[in-house]
PDB file of C-alpha atoms and ligand atoms in Angstrom:
ATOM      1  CA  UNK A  23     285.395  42.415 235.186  1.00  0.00           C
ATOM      2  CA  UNK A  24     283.069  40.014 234.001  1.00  0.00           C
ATOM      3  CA  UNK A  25     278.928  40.986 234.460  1.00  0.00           C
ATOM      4  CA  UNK A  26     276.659  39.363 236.490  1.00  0.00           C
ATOM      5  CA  UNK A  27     272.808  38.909 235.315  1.00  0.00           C
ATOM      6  CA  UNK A  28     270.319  37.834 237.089  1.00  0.00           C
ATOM      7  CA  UNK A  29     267.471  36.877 234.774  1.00  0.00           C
ATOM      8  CA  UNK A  30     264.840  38.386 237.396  1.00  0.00           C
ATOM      9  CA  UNK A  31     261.460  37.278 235.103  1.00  0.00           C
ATOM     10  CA  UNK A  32     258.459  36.322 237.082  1.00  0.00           C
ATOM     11  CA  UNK A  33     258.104  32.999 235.317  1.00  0.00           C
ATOM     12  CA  UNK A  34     262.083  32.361 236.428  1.00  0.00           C
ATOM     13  CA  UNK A  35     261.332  33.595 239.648  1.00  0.00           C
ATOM     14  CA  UNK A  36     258.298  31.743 240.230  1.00  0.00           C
ATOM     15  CA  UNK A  37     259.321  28.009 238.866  1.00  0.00           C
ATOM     16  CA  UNK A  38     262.556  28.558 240.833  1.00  0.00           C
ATOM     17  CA  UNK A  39     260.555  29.060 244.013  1.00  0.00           C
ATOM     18  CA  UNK A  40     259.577  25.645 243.844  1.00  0.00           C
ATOM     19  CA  UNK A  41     262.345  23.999 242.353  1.00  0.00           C
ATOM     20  CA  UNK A  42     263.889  25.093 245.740  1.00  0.00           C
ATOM     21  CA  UNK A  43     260.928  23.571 247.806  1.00  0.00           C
ATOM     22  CA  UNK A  44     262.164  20.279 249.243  1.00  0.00           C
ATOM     23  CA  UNK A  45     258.500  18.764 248.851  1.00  0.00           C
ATOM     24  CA  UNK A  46     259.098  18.980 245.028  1.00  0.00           C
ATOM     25  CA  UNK A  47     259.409  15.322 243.722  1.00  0.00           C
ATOM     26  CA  UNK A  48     262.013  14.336 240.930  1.00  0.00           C
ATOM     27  CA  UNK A  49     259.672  14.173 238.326  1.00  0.00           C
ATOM     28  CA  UNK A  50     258.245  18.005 238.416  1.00  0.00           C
ATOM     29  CA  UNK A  51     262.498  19.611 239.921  1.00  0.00           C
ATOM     30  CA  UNK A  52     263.256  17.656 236.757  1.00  0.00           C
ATOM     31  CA  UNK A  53     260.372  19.530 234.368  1.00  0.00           C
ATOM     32  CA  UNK A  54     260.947  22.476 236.210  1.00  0.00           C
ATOM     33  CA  UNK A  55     264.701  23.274 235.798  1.00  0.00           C
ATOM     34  CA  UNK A  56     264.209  22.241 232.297  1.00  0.00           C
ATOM     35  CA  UNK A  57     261.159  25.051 231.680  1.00  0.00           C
ATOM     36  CA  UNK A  58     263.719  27.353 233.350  1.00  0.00           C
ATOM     37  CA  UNK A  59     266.445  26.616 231.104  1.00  0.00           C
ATOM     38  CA  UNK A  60     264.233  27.286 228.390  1.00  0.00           C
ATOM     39  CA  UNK A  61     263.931  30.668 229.309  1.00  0.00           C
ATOM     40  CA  UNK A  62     267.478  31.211 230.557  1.00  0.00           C
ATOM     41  CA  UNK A  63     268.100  30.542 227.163  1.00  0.00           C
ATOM     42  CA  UNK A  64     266.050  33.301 225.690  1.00  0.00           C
ATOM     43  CA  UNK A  65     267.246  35.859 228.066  1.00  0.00           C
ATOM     44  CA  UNK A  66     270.946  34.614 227.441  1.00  0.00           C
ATOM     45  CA  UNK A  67     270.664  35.118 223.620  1.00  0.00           C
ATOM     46  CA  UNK A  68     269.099  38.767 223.875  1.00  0.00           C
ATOM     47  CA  UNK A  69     272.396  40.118 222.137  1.00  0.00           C
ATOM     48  CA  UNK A  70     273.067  37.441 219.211  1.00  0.00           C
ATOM     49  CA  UNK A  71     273.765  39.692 216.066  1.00  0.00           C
ATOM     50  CA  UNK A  72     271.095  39.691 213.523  1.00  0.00           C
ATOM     51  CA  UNK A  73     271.295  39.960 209.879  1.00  0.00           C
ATOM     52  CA  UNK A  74     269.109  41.005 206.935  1.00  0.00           C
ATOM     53  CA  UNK A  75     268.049  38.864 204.636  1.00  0.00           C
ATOM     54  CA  UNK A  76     265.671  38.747 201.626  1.00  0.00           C
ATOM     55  CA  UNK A  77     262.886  36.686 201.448  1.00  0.00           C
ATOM     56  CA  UNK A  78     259.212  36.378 199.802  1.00  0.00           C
ATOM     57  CA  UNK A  79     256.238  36.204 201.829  1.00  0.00           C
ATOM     58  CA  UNK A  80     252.678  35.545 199.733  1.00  0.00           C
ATOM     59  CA  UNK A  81     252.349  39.193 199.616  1.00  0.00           C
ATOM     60  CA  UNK A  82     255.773  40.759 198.695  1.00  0.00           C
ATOM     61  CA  UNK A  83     259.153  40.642 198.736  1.00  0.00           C
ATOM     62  CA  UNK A  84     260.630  41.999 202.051  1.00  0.00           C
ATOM     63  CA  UNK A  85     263.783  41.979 204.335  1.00  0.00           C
ATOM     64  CA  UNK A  86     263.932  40.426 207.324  1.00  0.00           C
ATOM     65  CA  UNK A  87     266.391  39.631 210.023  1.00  0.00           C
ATOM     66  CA  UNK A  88     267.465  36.122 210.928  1.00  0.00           C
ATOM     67  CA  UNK A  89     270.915  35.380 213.351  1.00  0.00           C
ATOM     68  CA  UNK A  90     274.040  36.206 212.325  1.00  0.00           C
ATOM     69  CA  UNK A  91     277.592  35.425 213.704  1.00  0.00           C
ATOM     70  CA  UNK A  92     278.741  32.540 215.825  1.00  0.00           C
ATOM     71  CA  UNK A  93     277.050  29.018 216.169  1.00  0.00           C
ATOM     72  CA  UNK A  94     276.471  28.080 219.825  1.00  0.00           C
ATOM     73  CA  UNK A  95     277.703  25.678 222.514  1.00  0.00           C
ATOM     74  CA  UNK A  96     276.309  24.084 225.064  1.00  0.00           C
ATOM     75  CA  UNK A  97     278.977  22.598 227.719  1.00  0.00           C
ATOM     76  CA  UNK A  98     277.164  21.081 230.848  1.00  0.00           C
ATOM     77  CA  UNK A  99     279.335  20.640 233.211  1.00  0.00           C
ATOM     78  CA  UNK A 100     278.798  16.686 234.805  1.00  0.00           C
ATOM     79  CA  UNK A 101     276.645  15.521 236.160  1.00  0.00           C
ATOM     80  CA  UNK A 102     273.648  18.517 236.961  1.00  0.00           C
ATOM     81  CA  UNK A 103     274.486  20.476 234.309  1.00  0.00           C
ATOM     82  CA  UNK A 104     272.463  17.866 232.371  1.00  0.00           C
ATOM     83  CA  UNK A 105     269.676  18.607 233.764  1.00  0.00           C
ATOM     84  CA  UNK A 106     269.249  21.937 231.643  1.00  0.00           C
ATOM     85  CA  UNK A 107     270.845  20.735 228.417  1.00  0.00           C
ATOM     86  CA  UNK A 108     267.305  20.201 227.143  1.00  0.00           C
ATOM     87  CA  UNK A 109     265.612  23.015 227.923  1.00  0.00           C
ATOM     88  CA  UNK A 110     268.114  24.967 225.995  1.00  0.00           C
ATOM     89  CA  UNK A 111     268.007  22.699 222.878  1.00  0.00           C
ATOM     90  CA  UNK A 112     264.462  23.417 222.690  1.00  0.00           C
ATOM     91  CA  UNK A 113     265.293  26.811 221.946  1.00  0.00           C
ATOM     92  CA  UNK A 114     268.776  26.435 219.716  1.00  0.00           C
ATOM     93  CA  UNK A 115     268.096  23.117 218.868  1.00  0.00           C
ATOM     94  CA  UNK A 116     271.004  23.003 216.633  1.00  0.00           C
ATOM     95  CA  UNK A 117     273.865  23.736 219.139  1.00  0.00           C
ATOM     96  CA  UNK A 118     276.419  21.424 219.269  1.00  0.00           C
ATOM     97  CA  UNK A 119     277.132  20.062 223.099  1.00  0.00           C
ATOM     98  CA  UNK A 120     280.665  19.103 225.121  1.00  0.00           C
ATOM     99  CA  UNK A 121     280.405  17.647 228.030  1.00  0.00           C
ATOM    100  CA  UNK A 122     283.323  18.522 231.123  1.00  0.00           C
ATOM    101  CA  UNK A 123     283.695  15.616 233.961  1.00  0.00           C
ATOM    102  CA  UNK A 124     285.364  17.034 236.914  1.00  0.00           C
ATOM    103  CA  UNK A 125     285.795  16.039 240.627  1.00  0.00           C
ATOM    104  CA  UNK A 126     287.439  17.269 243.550  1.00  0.00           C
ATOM    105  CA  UNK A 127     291.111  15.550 244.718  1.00  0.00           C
ATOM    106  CA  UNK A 128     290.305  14.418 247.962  1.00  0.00           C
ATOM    107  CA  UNK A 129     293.872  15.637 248.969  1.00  0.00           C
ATOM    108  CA  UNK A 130     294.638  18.912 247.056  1.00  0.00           C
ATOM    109  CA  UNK A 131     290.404  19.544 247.265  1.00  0.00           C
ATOM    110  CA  UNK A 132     291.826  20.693 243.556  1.00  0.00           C
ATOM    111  CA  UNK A 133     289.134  19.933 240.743  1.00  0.00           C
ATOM    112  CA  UNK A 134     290.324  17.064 238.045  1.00  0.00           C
ATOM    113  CA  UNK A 135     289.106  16.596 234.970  1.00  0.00           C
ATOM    114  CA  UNK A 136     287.959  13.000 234.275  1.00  0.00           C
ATOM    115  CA  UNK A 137     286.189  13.527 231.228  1.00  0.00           C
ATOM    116  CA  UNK A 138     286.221  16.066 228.679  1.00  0.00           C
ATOM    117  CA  UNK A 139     284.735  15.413 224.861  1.00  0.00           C
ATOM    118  CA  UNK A 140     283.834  19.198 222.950  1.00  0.00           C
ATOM    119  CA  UNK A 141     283.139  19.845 219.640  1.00  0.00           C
ATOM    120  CA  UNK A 142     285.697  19.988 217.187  1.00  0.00           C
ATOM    121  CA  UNK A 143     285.407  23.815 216.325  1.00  0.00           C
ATOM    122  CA  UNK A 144     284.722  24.951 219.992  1.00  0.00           C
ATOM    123  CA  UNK A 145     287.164  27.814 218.993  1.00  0.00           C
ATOM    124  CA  UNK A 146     284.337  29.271 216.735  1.00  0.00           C
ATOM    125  CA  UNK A 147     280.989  28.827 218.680  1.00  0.00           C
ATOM    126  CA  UNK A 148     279.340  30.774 221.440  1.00  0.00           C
ATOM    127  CA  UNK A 149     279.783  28.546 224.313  1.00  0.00           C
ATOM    128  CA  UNK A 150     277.156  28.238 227.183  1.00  0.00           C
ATOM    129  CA  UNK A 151     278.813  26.202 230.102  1.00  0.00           C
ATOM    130  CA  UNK A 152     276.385  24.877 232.494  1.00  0.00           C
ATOM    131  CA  UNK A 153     276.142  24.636 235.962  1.00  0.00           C
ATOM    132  CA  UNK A 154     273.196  25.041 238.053  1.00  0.00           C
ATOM    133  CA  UNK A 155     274.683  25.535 241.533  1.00  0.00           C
ATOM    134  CA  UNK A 156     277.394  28.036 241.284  1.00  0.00           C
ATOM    135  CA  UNK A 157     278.932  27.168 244.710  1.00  0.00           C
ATOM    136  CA  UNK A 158     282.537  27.709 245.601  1.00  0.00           C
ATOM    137  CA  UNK A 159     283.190  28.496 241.997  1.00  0.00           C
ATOM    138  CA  UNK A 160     285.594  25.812 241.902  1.00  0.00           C
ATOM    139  CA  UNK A 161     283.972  23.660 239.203  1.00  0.00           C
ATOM    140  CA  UNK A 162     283.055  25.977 236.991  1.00  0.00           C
ATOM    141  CA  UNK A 163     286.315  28.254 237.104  1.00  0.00           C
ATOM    142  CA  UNK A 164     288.364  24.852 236.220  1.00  0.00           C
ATOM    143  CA  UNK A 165     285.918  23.666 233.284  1.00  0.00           C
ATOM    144  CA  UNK A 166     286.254  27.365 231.963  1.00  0.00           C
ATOM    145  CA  UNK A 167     289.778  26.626 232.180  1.00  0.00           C
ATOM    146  CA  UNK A 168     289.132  23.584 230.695  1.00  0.00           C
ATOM    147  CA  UNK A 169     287.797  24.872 227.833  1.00  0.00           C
ATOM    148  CA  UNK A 170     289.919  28.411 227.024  1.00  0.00           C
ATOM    149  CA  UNK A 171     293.359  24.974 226.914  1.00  0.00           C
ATOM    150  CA  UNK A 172     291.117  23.640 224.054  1.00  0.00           C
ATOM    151  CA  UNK A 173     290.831  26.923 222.031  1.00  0.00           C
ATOM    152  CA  UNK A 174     287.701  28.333 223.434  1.00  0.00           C
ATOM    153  CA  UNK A 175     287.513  31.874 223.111  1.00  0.00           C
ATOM    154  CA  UNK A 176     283.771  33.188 223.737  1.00  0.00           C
ATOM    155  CA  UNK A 177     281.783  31.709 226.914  1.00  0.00           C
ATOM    156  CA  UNK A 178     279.594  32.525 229.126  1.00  0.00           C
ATOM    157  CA  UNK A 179     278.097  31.308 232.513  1.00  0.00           C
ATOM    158  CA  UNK A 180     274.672  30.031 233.206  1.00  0.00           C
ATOM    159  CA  UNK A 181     273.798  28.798 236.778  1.00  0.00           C
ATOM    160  CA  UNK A 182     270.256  28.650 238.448  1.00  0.00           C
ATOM    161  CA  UNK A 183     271.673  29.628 241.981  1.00  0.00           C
ATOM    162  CA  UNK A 184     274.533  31.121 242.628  1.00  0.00           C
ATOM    163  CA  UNK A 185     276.508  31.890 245.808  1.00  0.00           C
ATOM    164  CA  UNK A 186     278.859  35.279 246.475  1.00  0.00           C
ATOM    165  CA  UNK A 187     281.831  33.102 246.783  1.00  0.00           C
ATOM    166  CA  UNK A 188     281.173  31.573 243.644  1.00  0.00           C
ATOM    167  CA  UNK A 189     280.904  34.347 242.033  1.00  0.00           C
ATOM    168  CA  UNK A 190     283.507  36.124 243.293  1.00  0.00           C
ATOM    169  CA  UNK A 191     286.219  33.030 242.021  1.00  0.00           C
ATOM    170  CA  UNK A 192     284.641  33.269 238.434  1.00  0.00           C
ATOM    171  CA  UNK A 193     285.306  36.743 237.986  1.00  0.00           C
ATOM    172  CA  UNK A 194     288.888  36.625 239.396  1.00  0.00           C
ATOM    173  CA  UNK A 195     289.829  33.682 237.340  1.00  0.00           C
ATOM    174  CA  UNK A 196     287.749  34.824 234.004  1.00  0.00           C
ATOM    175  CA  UNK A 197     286.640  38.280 234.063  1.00  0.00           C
ATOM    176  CA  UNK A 198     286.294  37.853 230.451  1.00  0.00           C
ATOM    177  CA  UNK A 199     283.031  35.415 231.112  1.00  0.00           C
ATOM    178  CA  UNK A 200     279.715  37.221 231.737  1.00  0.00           C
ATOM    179  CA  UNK A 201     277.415  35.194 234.674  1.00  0.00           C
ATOM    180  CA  UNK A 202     273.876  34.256 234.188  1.00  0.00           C
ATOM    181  CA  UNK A 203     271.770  33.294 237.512  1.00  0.00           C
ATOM    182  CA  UNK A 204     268.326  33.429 238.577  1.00  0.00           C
ATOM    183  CA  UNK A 205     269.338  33.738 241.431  1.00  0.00           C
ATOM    184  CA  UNK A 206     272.201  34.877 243.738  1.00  0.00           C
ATOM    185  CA  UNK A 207     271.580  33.063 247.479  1.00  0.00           C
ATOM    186  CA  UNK A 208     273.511  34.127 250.821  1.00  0.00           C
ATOM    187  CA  UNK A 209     276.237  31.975 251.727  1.00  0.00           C
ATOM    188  CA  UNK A 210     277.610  28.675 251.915  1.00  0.00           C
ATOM    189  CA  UNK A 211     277.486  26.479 254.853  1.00  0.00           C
ATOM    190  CA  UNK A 212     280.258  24.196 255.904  1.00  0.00           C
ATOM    191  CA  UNK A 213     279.432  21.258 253.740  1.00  0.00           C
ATOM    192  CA  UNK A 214     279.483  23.463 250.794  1.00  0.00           C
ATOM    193  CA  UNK A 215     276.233  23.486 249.968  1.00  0.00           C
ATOM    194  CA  UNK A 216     274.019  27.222 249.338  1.00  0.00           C
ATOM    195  CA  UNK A 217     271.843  28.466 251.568  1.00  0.00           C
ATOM    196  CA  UNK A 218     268.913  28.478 251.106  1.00  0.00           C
ATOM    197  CA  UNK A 219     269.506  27.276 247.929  1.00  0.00           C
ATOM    198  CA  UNK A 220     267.513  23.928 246.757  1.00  0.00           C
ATOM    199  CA  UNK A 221     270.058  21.077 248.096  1.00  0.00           C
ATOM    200  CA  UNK A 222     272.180  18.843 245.835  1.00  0.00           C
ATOM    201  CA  UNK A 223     270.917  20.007 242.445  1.00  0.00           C
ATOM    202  CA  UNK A 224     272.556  16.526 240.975  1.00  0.00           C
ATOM    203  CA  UNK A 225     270.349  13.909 243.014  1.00  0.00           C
ATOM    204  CA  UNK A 226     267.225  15.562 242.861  1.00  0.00           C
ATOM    205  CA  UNK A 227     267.497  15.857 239.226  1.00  0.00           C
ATOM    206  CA  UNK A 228     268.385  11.968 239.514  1.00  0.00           C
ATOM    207  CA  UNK A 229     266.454  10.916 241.992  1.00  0.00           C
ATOM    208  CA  UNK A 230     269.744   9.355 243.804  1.00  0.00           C
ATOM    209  CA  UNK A 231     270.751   9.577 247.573  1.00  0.00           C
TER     210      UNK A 231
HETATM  211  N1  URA B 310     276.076  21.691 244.567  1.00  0.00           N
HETATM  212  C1  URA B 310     274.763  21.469 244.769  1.00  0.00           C
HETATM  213  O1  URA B 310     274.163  20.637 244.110  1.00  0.00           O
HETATM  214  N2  URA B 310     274.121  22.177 245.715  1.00  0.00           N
HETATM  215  C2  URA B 310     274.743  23.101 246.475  1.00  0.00           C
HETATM  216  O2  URA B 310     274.092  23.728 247.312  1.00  0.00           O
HETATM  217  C3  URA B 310     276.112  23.328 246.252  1.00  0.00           C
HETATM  218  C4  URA B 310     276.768  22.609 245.294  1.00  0.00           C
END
C-alpha cells in the first residue's frame, strides 16, 4: 500500500490557508501555489540518496556529500498541474518535464489521453506527477497509468488538496506510488469538486471562467 504524506509545515499550512480563500486574486493563488510547490519540493526530496565526494575548500581538502542516484521528473498533469511546475524547478532546476493531457469521455466519464510528450529516458528518472486537486482520483490514476505504458518505473504523487476518494483510487490502482498533500479535505460534492477545498484550481491559476 502506497503512503500518504501530508507535508504539515506551518509555512504550507499557512500559504494554503489563503490559497483556499476565494478573495485571493489570480495574481497572489498564482505566487502562492508556486511558493508552496517550492517547498513541497523540499519535503518530497527528504530521501534522495547522497554520495561522498572529494572536494577542496580554501582551507583543506574534505568530503562532502552531494545527490546521488536517479535524475528527476516533473510530469504536470494538464492544465493545473502547471501551476506548480515552477516552484519545483526553482529547487531541481535541472529536471526534465512531460506533460499528460487528459479529459473525461463524456459517455464512458473514462479519462482520455489527448496529449502526452515525456522525456526520452522517463524509465530512469524519479518522476513527480502533478496534480493539485486530487479529486476522484481519476486523472491522476490514468496519467500514472499513462506513464508506467511508457516505461516509468519510480513515481510519486504530489497534490495540494486531496480528497478520501481520491486517495483511496490511487492506492488501489498504484500502491506502488507514495502521495504527497498538504492537505487531505472532507468529501466531494456532486459536481466533483472538494470541499472545502479552494474551487477549480485550473481557472484561478488562469484567471478563466
Ligand atoms: N478540480 C479542481 O480544480 N477542484 C476541485 O475541487 C476538484 C477538481
Amino acid at each position: 500500500m502506497s503512503r500518504v504524506n501530508v507535508l504539515d509545515h506551518p509555512l504550507i499550512q499557512h500559504k494554503v490557508t489563503f490559497i483556499r480563500d476565494k478573495n485571493t486574486g489570480t495574481k497572489e493563488f498564482r505566487e502562492l501555489v508556486d511558493e508552496v510547490a517550492t517547498l513541497m519540493a523540499y519535503e518530497i526530496t527528504r530521501d534522495m540518496p547522497l554520495e561522498e565526494t572529494t572536494i577542496e575548500t580554501p582551507v583543506a581538502t574534505c568530503t562532502s556529500r552531494v545527490i546521488a542516484g536517479k535524475k528527476v521528473g516533473l510530469i504536470p498533469i494538464l492544465r493545473a498541474g502547471l501551476g506548480m511546475v515552477d516552484g519545483i524547478l526553482q529547487l531541481i532546476p535541472a529536471a526534465k518535464v512531460g506533460h499528460v493531457g487528459l479529459y473525461r469521455d463524456p459517455e464512458t466519464l473514462q479519462p482520455v489521453e489527448y496529449y502526452v510528450k515525456l522525456p526520452s529516458d522517463i524509465a530512469e528518472r524519479e518522476l513527480i506527477v502533478i496534480d493539485p486537486m486530487l479529486a476522484t482520483g481519476g486523472s491522476a490514476a490514468a496519467a500514472i497509468t499513462a506513464l508506467k505504458n511508457r516505461g516509468a518505473k519510480s513515481m510519486k504523487l504530489m497534490c495540494l488538496i486531496a480528497a478520501p476518494e481520491g486517495i483511496k483510487l490511487v492506492q488501489e490502482e498504484h500502491p506502488d506510488v507514495d502521495i504527497y498533500v498538504a492537505a487531505i479535505d472532507e468529501y466531494l460534492n456532486d459536481h466533483g469538486y472538494i470541499v472545502p477545498g479552494l474551487g477549480d484550481a485550473g481557472d484561478r491559476l488562469f484567471g478563466t471562467k
